[in-house]
Coordinates of C-alpha atoms in Angstrom, one line a residue:
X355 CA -83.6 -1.1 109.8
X356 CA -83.1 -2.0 113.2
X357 CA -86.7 -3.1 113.4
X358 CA -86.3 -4.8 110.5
X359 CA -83.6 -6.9 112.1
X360 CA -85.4 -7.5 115.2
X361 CA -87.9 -9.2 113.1
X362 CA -85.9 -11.7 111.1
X363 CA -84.2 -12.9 114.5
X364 CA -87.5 -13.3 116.2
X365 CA -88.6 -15.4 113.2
X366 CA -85.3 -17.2 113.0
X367 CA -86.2 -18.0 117.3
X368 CA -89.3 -19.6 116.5
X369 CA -88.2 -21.6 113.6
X370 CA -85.5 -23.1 115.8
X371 CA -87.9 -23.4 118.4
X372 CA -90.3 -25.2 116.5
X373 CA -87.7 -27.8 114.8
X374 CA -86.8 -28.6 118.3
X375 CA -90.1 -29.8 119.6
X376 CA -90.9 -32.0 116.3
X377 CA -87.2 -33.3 116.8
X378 CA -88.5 -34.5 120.7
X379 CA -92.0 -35.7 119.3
X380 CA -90.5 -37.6 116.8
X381 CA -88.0 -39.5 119.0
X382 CA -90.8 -40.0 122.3
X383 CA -92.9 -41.5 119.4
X384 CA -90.5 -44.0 117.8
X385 CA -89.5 -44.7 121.6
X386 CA -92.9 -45.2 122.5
X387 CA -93.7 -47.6 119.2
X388 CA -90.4 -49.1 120.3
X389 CA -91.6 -50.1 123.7
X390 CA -94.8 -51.2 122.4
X391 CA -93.2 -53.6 119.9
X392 CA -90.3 -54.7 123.0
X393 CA -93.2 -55.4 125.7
X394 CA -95.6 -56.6 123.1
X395 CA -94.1 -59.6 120.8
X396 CA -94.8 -62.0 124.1
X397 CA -94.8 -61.9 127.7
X398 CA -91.9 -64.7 127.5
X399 CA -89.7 -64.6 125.0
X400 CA -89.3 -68.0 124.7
X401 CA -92.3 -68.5 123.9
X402 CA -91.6 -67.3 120.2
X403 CA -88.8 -69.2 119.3
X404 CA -88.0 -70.6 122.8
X405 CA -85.8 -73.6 121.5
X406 CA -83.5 -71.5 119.9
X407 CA -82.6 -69.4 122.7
X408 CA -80.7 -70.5 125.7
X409 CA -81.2 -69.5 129.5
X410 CA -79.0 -65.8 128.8
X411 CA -81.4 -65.5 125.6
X412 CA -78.1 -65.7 123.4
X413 CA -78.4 -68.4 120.8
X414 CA -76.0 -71.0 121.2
X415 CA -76.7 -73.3 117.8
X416 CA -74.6 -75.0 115.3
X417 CA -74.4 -77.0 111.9
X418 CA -73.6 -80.1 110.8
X419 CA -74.2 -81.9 107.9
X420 CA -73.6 -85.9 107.4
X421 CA -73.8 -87.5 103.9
X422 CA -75.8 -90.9 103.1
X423 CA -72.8 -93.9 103.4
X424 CA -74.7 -96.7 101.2
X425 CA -77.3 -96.4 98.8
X426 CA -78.9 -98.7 96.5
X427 CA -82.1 -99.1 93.8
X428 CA -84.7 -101.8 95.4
X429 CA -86.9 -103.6 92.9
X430 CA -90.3 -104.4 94.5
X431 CA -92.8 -106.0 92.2
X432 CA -96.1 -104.6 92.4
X433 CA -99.0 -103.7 90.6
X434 CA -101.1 -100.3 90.7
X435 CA -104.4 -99.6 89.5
X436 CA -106.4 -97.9 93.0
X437 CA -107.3 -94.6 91.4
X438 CA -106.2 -94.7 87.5
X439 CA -105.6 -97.4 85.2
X440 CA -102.7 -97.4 82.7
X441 CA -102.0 -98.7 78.9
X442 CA -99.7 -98.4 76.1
X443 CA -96.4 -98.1 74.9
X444 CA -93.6 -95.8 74.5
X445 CA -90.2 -95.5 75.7
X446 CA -88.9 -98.8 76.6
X447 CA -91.8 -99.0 79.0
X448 CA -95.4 -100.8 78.7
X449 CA -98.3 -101.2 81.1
X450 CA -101.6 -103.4 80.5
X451 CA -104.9 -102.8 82.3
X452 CA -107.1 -105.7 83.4
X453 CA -110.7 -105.0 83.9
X454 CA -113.4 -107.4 85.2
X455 CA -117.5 -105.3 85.3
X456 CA -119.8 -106.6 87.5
X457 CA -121.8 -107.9 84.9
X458 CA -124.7 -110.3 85.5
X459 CA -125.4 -113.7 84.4
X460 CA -128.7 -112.4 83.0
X461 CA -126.7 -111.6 80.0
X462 CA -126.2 -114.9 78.5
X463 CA -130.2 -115.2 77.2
X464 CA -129.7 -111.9 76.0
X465 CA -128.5 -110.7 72.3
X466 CA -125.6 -108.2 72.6
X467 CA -126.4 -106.1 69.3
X468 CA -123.6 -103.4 70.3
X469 CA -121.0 -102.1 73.1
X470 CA -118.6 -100.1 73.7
X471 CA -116.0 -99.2 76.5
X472 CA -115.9 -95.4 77.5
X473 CA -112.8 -93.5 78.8
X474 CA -112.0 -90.2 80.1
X475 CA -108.0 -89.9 79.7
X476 CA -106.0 -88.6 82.7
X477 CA -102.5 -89.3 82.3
X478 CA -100.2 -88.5 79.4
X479 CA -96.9 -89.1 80.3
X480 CA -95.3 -88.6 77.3
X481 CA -97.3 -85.5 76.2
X482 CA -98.2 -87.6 72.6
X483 CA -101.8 -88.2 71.9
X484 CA -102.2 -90.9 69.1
X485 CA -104.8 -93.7 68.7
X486 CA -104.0 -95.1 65.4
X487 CA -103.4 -98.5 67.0
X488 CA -105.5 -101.1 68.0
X489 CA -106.9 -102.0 71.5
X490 CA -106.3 -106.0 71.8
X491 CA -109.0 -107.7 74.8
X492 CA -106.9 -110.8 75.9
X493 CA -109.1 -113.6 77.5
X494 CA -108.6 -113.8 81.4
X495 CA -108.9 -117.3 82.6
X496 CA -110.6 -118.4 85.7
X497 CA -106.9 -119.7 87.5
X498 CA -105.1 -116.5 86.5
X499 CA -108.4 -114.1 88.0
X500 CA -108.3 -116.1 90.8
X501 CA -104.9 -115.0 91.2
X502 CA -105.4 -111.5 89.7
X503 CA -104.6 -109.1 93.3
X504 CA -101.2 -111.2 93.0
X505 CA -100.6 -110.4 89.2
X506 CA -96.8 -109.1 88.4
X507 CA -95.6 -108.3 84.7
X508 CA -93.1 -111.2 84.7
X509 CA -96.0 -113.7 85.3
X510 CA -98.3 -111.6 82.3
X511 CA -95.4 -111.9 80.2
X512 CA -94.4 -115.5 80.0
X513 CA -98.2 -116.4 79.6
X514 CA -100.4 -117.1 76.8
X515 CA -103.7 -115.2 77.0
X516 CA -106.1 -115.8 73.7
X517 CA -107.1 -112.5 72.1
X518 CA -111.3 -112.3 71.5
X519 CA -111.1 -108.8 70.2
X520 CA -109.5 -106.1 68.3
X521 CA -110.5 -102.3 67.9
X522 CA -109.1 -98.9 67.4
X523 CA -110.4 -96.3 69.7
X524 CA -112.7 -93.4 68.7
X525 CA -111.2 -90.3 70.2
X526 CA -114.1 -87.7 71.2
X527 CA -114.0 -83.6 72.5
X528 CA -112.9 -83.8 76.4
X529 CA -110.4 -86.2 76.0
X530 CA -112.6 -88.9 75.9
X531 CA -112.1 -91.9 74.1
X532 CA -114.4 -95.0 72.8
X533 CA -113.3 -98.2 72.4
X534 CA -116.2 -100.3 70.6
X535 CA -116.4 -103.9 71.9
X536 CA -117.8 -106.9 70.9
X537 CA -120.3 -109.5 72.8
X538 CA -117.6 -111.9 73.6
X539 CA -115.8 -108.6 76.0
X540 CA -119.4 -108.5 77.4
X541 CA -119.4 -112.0 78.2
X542 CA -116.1 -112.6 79.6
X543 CA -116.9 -112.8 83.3
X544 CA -113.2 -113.3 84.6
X545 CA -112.5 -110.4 82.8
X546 CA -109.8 -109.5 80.2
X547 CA -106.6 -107.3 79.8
X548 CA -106.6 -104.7 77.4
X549 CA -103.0 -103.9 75.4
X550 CA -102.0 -101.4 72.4
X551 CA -99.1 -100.0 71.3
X552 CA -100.7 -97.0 71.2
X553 CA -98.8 -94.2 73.3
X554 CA -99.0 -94.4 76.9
X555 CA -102.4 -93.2 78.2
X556 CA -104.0 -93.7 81.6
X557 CA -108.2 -93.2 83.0
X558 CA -110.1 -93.8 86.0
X559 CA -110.3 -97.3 87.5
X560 CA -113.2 -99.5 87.8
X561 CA -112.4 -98.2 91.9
X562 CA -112.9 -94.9 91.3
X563 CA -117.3 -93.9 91.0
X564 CA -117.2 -90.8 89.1
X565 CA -119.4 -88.5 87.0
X566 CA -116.6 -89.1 84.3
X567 CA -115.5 -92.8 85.2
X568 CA -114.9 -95.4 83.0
X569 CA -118.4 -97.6 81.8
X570 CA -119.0 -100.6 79.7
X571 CA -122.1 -99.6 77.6
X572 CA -123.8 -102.4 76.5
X573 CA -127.4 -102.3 73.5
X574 CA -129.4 -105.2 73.9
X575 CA -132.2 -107.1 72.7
X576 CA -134.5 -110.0 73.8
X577 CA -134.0 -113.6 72.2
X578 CA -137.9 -113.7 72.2
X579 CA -138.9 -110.1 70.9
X580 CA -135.9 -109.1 68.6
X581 CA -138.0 -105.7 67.9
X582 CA -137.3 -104.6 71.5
X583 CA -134.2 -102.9 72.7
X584 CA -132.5 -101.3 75.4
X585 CA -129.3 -100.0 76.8
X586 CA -127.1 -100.7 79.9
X587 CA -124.2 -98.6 81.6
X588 CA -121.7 -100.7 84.0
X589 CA -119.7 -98.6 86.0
X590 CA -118.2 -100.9 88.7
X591 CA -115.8 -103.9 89.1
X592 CA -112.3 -105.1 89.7
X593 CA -109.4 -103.6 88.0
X594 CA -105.4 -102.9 88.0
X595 CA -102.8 -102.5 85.8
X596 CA -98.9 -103.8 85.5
X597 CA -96.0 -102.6 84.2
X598 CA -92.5 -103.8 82.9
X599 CA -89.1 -101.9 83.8
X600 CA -86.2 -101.1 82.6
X601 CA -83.0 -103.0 84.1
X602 CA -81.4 -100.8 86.5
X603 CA -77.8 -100.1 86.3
X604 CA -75.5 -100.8 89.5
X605 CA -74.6 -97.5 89.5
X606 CA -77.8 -96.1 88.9
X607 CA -80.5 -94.8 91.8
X608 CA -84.2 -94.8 90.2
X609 CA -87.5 -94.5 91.6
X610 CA -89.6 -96.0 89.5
X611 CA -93.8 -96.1 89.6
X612 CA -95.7 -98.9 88.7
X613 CA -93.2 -101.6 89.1
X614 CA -92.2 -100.3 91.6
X615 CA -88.5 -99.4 91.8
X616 CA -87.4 -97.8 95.4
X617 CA -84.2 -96.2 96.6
X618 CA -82.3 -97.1 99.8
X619 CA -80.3 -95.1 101.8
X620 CA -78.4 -95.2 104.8
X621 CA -75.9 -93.2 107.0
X622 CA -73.0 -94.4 108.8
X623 CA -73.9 -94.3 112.4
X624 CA -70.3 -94.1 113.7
X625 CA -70.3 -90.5 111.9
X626 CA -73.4 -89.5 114.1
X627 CA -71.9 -86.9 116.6
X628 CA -72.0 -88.4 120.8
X629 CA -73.3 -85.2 122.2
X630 CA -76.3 -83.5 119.9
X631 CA -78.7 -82.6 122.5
X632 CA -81.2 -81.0 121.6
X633 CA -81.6 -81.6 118.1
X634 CA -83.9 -78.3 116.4
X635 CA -83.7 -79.2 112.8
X636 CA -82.6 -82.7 110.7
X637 CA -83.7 -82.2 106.8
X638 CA -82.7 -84.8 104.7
X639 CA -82.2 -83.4 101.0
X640 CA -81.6 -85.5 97.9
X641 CA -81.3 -83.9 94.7
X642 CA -82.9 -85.3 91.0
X643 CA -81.0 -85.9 87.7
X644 CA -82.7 -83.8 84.7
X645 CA -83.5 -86.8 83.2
X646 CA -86.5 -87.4 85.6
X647 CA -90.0 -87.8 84.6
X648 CA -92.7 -86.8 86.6
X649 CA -96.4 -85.2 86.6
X650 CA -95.9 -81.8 88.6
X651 CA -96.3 -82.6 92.0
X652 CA -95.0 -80.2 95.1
X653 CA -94.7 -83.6 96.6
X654 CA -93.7 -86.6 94.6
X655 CA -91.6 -88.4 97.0
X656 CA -91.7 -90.1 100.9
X657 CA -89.5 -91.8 103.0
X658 CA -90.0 -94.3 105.6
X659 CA -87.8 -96.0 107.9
X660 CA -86.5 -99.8 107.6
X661 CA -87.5 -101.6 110.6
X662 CA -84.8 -104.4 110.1
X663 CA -81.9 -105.2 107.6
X664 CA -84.8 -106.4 105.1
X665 CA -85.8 -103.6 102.9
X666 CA -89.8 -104.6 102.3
X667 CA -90.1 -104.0 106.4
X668 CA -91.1 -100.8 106.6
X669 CA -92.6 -98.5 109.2
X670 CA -95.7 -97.1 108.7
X671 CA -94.8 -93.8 109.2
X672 CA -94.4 -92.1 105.8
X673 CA -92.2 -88.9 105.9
X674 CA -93.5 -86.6 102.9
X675 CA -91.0 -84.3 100.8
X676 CA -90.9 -80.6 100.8
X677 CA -90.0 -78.8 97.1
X678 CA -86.7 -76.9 98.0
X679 CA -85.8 -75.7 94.5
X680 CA -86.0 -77.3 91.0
X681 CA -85.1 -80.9 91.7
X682 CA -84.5 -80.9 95.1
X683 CA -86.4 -82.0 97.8
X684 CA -86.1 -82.0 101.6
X685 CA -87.6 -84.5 104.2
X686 CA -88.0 -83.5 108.0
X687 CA -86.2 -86.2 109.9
X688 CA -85.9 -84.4 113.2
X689 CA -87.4 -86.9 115.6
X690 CA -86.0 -90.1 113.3
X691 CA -82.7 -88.2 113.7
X692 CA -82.8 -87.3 117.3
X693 CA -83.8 -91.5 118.4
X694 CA -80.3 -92.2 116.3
X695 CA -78.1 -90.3 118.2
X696 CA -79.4 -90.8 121.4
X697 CA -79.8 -94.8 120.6
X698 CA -83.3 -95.3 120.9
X699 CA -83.7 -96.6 118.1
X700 CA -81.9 -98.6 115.6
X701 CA -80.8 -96.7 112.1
X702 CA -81.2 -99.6 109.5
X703 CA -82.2 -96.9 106.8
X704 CA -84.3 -95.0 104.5
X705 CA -86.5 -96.2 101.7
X706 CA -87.6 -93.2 99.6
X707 CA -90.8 -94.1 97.0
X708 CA -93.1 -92.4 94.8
X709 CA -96.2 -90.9 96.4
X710 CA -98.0 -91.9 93.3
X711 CA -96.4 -95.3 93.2
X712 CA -99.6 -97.3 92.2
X713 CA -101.3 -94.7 89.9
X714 CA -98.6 -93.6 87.3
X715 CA -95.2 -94.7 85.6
X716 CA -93.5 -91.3 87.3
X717 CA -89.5 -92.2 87.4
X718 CA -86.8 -90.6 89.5
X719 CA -83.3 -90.6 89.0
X720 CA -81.3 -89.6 92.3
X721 CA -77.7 -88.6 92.8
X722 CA -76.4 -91.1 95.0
X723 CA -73.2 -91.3 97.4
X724 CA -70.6 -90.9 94.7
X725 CA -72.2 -87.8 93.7
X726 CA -70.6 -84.2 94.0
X727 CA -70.9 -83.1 97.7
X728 CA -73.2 -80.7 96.5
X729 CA -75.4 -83.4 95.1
X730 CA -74.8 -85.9 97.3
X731 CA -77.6 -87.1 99.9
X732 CA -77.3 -85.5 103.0
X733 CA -78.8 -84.7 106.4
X734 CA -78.3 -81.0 107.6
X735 CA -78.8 -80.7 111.6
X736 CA -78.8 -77.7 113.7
X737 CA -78.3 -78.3 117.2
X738 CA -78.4 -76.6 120.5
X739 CA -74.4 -76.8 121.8
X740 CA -74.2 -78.1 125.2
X741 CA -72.3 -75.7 127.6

């Protein structure tokens, strides 16, 4: 028995013996990986995150956030057309395409026996795909194409253009869509404007050389052998589009492609704070009404910088937004915000626009100053105090 009991207590030694030395392995290791990780993030801690710690390596930062004094909608007159080409209707909004294909002169002792105009469709704002209406082709005169880079809705509108043809389009697998054409489209060498009712659709522009661009297929024969065909693709040329707008309410911010409308904004500078020195972060956030419409883009929107009290002077700086959350967007102001406060340069404002403000008919309703504060526009600043 006595053995017995010897035996237990020598096991019950060695147990306790052995718990003890996993108990100092384990801590020397997670001191060891602790070191490692200490001794091993950088030689100088400031070089991780350097601006955020002061001289004791204790962070000294604050907040402040300043909200947008003024703001207003800006109405610049423009036309778009550099990568897509827009026409249709729907919505209280219309836009008309102009085309002009290099065509050659070569064509006038020729007899056009066919043609047709061939689209790949890009852009469908309104998610509706209908073609029951017709495709007018409105004669371009020789004054207005010499005027054509200059061309606003307002001036397209209170003209007279004379129609030379009428078709309804052919729509085809892979969203593409024919428009057959007669001789006297061929032949129009200022080019013509192209309108429907139709819903709003857009394409490449005569700019844009692609695979799947947009061609003016012409079937020809010779005066002098009418036996004889053949067939011609144009792919290049001039083109644009315009687009009407909507009248803007006074109390109403919208960013509007295609026309363009633009949003202004700007802070009251006596707000700005004397001493914020150094400056870490300035985001300027502005926050959308549902009622926007918009092709899904993680970055639909820029600011830039008024150079003066005139809203069309603009620096050529474009700030780019970053997608915070469902309809709101940040801008990264820091060095814009820092030259404020420290007066080297002059705040006259923000113009924020539409990165895709000559290639769509996207539209952006803002929450302006009136707004909710949590809606409101606003810069958010953290800053290093001073001692």
């Amino acid at each position: 028995m006595a053995t017995h009991q010897r035996t237990i207590t020598k096991k019950q030694r060695m147990t306790k013996s052995t718990n003890l030395s996993l108990q100092k392995i384990s801590f020397i290791f997670s001191l060891v990986i602790f070191l490692q990780f200490f001794n091993g993030c950088s030689d100088d801690p400031k070089d991780i995150g350097g601006n955020l710690l002061d001289d004791g390596n204790t962070a000294q930062l604050d907040t402040l956030s300043i909200f947008a004094a003024i703001d207003s909608t800006v109405r610049v007159r423009t036309n778009g057309g550099s990568s897509r080409l827009i026409i249709g209707s729907s919505n209280g909004k219309e836009a008309v395409s102009f085309l002009r294909f290099a065509t050659s002169s070569a064509f006038d002792t020729l007899k056009i026996d066919s043609a047709k105009i061939t689209i790949h469709l890009n852009y469908f704002p309104d998610g509706t795909v209908q073609y029951n209406q017709s495709v007018n082709f409105l004669k371009v005169d020789s004054a207005t194409f010499a005027k054509i880079s200059d061309l606003r809705w307002n001036t397209f509108a209170h003209a007279t253009y004379d129609s030379i043809f009428s078709s309804v389009p052919r729509p085809l697998p892979d969203s593409v869509l024919e428009i057959p054409v007669d001789s006297n489209v061929v032949r129009a060498k200022n080019g013509f404007f192209c309108r429907t009712a139709n819903p709003i659709f857009g394409f490449p522009s005569l700019q844009r050389y692609l695979a799947r661009g947009t061609k003016l297929s012409i079937y020809y024969s010779y005066r002098s052998m009418p036996d004889s065909s053949d067939s011609l693709d144009l792919l290049y040329g001039q083109s644009l589009f315009i687009a009407n707008a909507d009248s803007v309410a006074n109390d109403s911010l919208i960013v509007q492609s295609g026309v363009a409308d633009r949003v202004f904004f700007k802070f009251n500078t006596e707000s700005f704070p004397k001493k914020l020195t150094p400056i870490i972060r300035a985001k300027y956030f502005i926050h959308l009404l549902p009622s926007s419409r918009f092709e899904m883009n993680t970055q639909p929107l820029f600011i830039q910088q008024t150079l003066s009290t005139a809203t069309d002077s603009l620096s050529s700086l474009a700030i780019v937004c970053d997608s915070i959350a469902q309809h709101t967007y940040a801008f990264d102001i820091k060095e814009e915000m820092q030259a404020w406060v420290n007066k080297t340069q002059t705040h006259n404002g923000l113009i924020l626009r539409s990165t895709s403000e000559g290639n769509s008919l996207d539209r952006f309703a803002i929450y302006g100053v009136n707004a909710d504060s949590s809606l409101r526009p606003r810069v958010e600043i953290i800053y290093k105090k001073s001692p």
